[in-house]
Short mmCIF file of C-alpha atoms and ligand atoms in Angstrom, two decimals:
data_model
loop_
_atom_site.label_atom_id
_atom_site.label_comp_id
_atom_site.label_asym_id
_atom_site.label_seq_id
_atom_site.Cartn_x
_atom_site.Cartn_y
_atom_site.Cartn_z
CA UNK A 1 16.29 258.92 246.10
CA UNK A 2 17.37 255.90 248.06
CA UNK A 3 17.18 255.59 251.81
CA UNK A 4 20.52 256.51 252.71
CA UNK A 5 21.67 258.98 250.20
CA UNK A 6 25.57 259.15 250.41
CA UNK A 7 26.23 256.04 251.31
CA UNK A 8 28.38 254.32 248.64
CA UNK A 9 27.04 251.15 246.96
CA UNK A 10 30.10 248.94 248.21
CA UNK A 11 28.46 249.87 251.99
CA UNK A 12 25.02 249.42 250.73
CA UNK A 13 23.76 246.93 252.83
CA UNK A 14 25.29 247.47 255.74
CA UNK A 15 23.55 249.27 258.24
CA UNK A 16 24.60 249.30 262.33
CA UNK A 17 25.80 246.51 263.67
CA UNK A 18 22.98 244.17 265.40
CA UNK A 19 25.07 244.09 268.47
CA UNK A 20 25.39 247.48 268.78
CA UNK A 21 21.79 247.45 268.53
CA UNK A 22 20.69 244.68 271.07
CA UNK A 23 23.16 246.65 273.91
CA UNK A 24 21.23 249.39 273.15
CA UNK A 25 18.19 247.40 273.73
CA UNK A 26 19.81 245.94 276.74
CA UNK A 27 20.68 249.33 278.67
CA UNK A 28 16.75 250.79 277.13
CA UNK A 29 15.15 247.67 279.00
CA UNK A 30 17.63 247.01 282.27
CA UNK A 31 17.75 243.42 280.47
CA UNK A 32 20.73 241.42 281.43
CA UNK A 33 23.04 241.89 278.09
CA UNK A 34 23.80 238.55 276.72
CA UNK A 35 24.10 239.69 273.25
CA UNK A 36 27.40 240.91 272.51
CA UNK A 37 30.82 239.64 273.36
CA UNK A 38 32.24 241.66 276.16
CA UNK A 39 33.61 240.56 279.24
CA UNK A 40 31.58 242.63 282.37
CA UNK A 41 35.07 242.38 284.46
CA UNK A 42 38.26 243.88 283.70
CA UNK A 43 41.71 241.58 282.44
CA UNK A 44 44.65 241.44 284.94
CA UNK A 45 45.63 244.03 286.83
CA UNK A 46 49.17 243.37 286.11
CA UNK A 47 48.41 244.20 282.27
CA UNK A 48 46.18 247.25 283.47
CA UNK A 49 48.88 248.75 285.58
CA UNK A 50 51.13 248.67 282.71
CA UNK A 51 49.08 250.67 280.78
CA UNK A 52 48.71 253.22 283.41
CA UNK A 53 52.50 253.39 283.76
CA UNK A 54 53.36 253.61 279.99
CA UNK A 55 51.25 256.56 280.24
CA UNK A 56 52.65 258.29 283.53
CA UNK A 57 55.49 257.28 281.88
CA UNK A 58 55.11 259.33 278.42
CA UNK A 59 54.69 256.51 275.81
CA UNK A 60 51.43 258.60 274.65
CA UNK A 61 52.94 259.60 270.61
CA UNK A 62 53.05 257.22 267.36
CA UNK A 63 54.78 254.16 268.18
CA UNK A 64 56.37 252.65 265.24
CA UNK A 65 53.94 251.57 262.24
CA UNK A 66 54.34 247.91 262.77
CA UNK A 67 53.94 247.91 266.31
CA UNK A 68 56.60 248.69 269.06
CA UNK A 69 59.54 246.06 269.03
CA UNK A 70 58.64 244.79 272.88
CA UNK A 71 55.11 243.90 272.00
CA UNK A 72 56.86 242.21 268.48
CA UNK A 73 58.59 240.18 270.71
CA UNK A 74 56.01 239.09 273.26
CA UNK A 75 53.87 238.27 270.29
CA UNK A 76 56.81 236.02 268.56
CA UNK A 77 57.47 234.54 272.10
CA UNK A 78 53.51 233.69 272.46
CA UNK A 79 53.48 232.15 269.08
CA UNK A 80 56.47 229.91 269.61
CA UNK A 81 54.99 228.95 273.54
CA UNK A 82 51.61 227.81 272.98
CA UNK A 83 51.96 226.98 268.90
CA UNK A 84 55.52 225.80 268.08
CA UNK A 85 55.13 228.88 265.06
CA UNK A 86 58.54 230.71 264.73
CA UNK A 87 57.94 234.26 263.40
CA UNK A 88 60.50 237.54 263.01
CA UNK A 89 59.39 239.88 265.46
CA UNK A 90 61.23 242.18 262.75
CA UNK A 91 59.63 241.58 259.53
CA UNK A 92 56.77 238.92 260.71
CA UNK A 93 54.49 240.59 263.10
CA UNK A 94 52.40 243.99 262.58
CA UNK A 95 50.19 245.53 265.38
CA UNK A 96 46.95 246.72 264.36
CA UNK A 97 44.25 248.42 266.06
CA UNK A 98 42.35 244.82 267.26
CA UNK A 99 41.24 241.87 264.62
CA UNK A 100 38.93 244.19 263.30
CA UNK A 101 41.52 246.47 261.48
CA UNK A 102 44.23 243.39 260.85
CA UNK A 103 40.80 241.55 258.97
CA UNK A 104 40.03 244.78 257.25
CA UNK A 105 43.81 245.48 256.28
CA UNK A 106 44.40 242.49 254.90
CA UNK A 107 41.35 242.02 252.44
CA UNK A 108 41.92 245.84 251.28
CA UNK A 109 45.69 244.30 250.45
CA UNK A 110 45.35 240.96 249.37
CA UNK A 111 42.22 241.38 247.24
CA UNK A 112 41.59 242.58 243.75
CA UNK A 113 38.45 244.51 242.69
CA UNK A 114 35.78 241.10 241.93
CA UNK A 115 38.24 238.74 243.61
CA UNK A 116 35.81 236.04 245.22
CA UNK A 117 36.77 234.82 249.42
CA UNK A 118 35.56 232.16 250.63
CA UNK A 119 34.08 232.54 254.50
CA UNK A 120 32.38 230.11 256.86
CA UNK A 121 29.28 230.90 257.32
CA UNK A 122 27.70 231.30 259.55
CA UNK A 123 30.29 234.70 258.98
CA UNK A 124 31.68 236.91 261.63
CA UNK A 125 29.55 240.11 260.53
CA UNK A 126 32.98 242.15 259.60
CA UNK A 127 34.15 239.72 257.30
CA UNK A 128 31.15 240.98 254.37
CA UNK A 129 32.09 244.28 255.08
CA UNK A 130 35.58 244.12 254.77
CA UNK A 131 35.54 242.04 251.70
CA UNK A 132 33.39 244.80 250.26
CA UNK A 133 35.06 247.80 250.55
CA UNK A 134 37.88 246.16 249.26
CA UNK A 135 35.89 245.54 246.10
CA UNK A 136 35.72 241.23 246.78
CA UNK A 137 32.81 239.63 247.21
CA UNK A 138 32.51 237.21 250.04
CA UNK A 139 31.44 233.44 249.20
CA UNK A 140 29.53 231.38 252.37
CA UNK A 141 30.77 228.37 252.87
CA UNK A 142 28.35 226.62 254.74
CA UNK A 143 28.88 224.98 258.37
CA UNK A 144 25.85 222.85 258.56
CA UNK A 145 23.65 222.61 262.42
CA UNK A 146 23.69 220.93 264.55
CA UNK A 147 27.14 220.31 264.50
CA UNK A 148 28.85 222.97 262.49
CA UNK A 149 31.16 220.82 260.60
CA UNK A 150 32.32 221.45 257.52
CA UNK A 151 32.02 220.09 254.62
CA UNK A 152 35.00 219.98 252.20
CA UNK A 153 33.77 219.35 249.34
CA UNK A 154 31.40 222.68 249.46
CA UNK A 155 35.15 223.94 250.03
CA UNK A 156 35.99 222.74 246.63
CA UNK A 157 32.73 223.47 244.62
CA UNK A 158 33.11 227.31 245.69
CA UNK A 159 37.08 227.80 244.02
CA UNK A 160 36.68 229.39 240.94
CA UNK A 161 39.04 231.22 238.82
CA UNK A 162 37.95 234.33 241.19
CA UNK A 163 38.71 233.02 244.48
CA UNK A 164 41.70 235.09 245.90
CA UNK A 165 41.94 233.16 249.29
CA UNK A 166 40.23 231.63 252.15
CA UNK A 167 39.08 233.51 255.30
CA UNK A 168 39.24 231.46 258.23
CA UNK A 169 38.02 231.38 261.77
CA UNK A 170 38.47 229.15 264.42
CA UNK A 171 37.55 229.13 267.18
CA UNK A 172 34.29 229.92 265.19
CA UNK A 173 31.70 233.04 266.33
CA UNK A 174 29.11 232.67 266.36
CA UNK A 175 28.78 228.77 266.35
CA UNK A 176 31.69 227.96 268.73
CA UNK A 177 32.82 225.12 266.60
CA UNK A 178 36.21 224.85 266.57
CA UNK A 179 38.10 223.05 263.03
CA UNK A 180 38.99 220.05 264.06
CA UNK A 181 42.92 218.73 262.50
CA UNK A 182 40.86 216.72 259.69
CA UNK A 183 39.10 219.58 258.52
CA UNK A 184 41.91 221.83 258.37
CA UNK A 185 44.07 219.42 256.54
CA UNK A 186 40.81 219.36 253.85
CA UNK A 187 41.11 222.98 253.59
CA UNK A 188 45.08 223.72 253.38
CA UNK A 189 44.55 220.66 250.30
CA UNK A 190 42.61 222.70 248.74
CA UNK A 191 44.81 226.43 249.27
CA UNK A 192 47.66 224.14 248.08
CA UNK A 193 46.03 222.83 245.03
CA UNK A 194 44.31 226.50 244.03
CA UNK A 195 47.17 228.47 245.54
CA UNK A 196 44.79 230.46 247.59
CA UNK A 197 45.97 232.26 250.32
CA UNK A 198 44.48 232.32 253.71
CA UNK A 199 43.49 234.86 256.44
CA UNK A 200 43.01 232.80 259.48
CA UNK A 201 41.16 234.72 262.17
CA UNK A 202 42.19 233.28 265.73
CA UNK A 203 41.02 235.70 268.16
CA UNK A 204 39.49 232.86 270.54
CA UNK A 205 42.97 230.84 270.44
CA UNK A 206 43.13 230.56 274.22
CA UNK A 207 39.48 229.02 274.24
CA UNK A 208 39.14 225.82 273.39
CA UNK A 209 37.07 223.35 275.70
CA UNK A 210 36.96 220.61 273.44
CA UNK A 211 39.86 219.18 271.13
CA UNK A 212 42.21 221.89 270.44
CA UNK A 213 43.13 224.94 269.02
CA UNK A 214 45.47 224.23 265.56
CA UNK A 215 46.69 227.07 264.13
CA UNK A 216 46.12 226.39 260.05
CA UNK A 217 49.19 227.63 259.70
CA UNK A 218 51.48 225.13 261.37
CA UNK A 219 49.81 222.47 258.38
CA UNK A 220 52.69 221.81 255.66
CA UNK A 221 51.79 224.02 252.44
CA UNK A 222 50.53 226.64 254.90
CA UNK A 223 53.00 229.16 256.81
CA UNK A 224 54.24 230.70 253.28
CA UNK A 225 50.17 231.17 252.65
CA UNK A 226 48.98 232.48 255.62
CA UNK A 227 48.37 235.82 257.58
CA UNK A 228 47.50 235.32 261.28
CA UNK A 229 45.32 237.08 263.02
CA UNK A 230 44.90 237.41 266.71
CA UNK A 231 43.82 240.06 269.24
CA UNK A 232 44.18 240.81 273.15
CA UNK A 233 40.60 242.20 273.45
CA UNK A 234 39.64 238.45 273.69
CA UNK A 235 42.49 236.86 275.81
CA UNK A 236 42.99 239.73 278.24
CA UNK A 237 39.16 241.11 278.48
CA UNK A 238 40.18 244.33 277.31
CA UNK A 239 37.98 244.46 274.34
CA UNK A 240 37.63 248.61 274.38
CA UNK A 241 42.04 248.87 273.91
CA UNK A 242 41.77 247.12 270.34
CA UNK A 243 45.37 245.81 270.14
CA UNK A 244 45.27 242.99 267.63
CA UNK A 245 48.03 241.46 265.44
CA UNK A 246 49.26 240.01 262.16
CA UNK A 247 52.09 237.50 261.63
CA UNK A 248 52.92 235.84 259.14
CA UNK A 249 55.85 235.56 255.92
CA UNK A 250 57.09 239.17 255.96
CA UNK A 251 55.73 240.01 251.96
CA UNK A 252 52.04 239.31 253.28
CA UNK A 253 52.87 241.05 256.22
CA UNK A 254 54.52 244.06 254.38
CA UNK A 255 51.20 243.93 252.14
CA UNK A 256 48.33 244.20 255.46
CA UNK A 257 50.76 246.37 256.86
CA UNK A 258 50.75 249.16 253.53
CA UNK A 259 47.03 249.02 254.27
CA UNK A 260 46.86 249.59 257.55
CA UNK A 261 48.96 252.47 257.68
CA UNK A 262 46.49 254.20 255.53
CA UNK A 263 43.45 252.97 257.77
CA UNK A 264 44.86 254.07 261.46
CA UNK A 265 48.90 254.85 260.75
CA UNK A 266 49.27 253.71 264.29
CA UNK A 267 47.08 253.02 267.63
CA UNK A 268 46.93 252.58 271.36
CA UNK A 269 50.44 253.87 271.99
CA UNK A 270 50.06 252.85 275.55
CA UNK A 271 48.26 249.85 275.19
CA UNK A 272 51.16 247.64 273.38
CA UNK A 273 53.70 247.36 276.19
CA UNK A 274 50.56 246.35 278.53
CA UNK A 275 49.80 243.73 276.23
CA UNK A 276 53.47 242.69 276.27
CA UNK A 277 53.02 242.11 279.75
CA UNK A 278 49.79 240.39 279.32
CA UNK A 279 51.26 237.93 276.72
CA UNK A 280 54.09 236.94 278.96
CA UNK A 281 51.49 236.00 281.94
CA UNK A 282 52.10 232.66 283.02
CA UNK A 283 50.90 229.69 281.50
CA UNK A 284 48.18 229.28 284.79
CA UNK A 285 46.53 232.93 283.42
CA UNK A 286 45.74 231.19 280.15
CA UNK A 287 44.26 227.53 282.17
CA UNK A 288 42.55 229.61 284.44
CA UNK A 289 40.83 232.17 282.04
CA UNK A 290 39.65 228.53 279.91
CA UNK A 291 38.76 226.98 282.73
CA UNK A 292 36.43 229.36 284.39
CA UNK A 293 34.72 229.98 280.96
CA UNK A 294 34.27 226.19 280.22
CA UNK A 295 32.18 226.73 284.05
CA UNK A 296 30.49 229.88 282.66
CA UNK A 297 29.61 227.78 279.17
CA UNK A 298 28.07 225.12 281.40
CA UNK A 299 25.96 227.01 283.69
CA UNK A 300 24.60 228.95 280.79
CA UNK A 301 24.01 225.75 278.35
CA UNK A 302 22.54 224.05 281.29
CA UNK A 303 20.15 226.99 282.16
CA UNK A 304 19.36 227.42 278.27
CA UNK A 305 18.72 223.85 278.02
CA UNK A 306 16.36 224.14 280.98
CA UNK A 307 14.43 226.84 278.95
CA UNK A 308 13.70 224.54 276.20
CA UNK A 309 16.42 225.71 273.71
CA UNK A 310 18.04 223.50 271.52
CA UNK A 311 21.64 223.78 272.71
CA UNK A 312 24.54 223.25 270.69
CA UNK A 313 27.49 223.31 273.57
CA UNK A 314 30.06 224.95 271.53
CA UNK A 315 33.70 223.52 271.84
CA UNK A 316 35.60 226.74 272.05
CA UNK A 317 34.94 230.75 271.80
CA UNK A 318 32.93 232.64 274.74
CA UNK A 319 29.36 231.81 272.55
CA UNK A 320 26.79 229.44 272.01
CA UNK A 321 24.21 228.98 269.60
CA UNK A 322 20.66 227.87 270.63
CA UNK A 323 17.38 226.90 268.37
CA UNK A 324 14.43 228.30 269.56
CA UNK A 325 12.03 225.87 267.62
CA UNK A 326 10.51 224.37 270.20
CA UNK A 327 9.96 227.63 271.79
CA UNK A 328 8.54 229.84 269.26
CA UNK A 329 7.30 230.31 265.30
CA UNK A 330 8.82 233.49 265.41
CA UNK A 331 12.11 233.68 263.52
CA UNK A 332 15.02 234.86 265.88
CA UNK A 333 15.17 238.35 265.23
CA UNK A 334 11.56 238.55 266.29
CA UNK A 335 12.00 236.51 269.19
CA UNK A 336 15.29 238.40 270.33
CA UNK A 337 13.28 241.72 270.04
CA UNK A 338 10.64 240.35 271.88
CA UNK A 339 13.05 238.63 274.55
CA UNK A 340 13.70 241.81 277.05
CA UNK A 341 9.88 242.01 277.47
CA UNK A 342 9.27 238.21 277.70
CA UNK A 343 12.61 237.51 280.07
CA UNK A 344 14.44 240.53 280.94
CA UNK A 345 17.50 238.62 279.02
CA UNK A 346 19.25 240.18 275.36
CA UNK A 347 20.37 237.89 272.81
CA UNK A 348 21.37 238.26 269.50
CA UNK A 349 19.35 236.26 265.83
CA UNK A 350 21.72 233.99 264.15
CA UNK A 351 20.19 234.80 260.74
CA UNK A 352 22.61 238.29 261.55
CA UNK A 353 25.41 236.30 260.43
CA UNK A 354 23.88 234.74 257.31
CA UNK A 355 24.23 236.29 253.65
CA UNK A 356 20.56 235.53 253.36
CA UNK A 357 18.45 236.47 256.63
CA UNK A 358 16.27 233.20 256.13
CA UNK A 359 18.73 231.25 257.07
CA UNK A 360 19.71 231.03 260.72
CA UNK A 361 15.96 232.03 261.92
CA UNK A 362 16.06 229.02 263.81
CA UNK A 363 18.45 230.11 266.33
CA UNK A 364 20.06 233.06 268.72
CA UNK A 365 23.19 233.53 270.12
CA UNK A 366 24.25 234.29 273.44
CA UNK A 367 27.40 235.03 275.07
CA UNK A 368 28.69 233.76 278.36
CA UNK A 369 31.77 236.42 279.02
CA UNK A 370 29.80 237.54 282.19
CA UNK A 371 30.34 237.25 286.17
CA UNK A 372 28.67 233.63 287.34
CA UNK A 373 25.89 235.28 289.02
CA UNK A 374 24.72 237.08 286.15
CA UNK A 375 24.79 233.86 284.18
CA UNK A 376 23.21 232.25 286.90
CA UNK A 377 20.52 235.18 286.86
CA UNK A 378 19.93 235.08 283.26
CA UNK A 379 19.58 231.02 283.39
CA UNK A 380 16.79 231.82 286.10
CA UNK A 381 15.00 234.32 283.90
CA UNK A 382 14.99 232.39 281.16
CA UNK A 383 13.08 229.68 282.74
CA UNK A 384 9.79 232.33 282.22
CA UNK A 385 10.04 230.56 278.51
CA UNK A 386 9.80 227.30 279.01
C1 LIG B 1 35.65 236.31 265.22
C2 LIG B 1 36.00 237.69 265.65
N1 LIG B 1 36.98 238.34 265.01
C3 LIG B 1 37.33 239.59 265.35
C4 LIG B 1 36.70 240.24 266.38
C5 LIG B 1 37.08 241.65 266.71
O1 LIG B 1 38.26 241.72 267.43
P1 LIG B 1 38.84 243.12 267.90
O2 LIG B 1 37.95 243.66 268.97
O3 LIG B 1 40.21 242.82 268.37
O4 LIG B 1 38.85 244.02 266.71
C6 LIG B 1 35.69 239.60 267.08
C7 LIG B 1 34.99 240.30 268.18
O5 LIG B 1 33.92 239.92 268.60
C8 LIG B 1 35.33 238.29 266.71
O6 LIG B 1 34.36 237.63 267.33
#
């Protein structure tokens, strides 16, 4: 009888999430919770009070499967402001509940049963799952350490007549690398020349410390290939409302959306005219929530480095990677396990996002989306390592 009885074979594999895990270990030990990607302060209030009013103010049924028209908008008015992308908010845009279910969607409507697609890895841990239950099987492409770049010609090796289409992300968790304009023109070569299509995950759009954020699909070959996704769990630090959203050419978008409305129908009825408000902040909301993260990303590489970590300062996204070689034999999930004890600080082992666990033993990831003090704390704790 195997371990886990009714669990189909496409979920096989999959067990609970190591970050769900490590904040588990986190609240057990009174450790400081580096480990997953949450913000410990709330977005704007402006956004917040919106919520609160759309429900005083009854918007609590379905709103319309593709998301209601205001939020459409704001989303096609965000797109065209920081990206120069034109979209319909009428037949370009569907509202999903966060990345997670627009990522999910989209595999279960793009993919075939055995279609192959081709993921960075290290792989955002949704991205196996998702390609499994729709029946695809996800094929690492690998961005190498230290500096995460990628290598195009791995691109190319891993088309084969299988490959349905190319799942992006960038900014890039866990590494923080963000594709640079070179790489990105390597890749949208090779969706031209293979006529692969691309799911581009851009939840960490807004930041980008280093270079910049190009959205793949603003490279010519690309727009008619390529679903968008973005979320305002990220941008507004309302991780727990899981609004995301999909644009793209309205038959891709019709596809994700026939999928999704089978996965949730609809979600967080009150939550989409906040996030209207939130994406029609001012441009000085968007410098000033990069800006005092490219502080936080400091004081934390500068404590890690301290510690005797190997840091790799990560160019965009609210992570960084760290090798622990010179501190340990232990591979990282031992070391993270052993971390609370040792430091009173919770990280999470690279080798999580790795199809084989070997790889990525060398290093941990930690997240900086907390209040300077608790940075500043954890940097201080830390220093028990070295
Ligand atoms: C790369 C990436 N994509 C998607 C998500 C999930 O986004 P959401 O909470 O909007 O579902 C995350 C969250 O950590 C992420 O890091």
């Amino acid at each position: 009888m195997p371990d886990r009885p009714y669990l189909s074979a496409r979920l096989r594999g999959f067990g609970t999430t190591i970050f769900a895990e490590m904040s588990a270990l986190a609240a057990e030990t009174g450790a400081i919770n580096l480990g997953q990607g949450f913000p410990d302060v709330d977005g704007p209030r402006a956004v917040a009070d919106a919520a609160i009013a759309a429900i005083r103010g009854g918007q609590n049924q379905y709103p319309p499967g593709p998301g209601i028209l205001d939020l459409r908008r704001a989303i096609a008015d965000h797109q065209r402001r920081f990206w120069g992308i034109q979209v319909d908010p009428e037949r370009e845009i569907l509202v999903t509940a966060g990345a997670t279910e627009a990522l999910t969607a989209a595999l279960l409507a793009l993919c075939e049963p055995d279609d192959e697609v081709l993921a960075l890895e290290p792989t955002y841990d949704s991205y196996r799952a998702a390609a499994s239950m729709a029946g695809a099987r996800l094929v690492p492409v690998s961005l190498r350490p230290p500096g995460y770049v990628l290598d195009a010609d791995s691109l190319r090796r891993a088309v084969t007549v299988r490959t349905r289409l190319v799942l992006l992300n960038s900014p890039h968790n866990p590494t923080g690398a963000v594709l640079s304009r070179r790489e990105l023109e390597a890749i949208a070569e090779v969706c031209v020349e293979r006529d692969l299509l691309v799911v581009t995950d851009e939840v960490y759009e807004h930041m980008v410390y280093e270079g910049e954020h190009i959205p793949i699909s603003t490279l010519p070959g690309m727009a008619e290939r390529t679903v968008t996704i973005s979320s305002a769990g990220k941008t507004f630090s309302f991780t727990g409302w899981k609004i995301g959203w999909a644009t793209g050419p309205a038959a891709l978008v019709d596809a994700v959306r026939t999928a999704k409305q089978f996965l949730t129908y609809v979600s967080g009825a009150p939550f989409q005219p906040a996030i209207a408000v939130g994406l029609r902040l001012a441009d000085t909301y968007f410098e000033e929530l990069r800006s005092d993260l490219a502080h936080k990303r400091d004081v934390l590489c500068n404590g890690l480095e301290s510690a005797g970590f190997e840091v790799y300062r990560p160019a965009g996204t609210y992570f960084v990677t760290a090798g622990i070689r010179r501190l340990t034999d232990e591979d990282g999930d031992t070391f993270c396990r052993h971390l609370p004890a040792r430091c009173g600080v919770v990280a999470v082992p690279t080798s999580v996002f790795y199809e084989h666990p070997t790889d990525g033993r060398d290093a941990i990831r930690f997240t900086f989306c907390k209040r300077i003090e608790v940075l500043e704390d954890a940097a201080h704790r830390l220093k028990a390592l070295a």
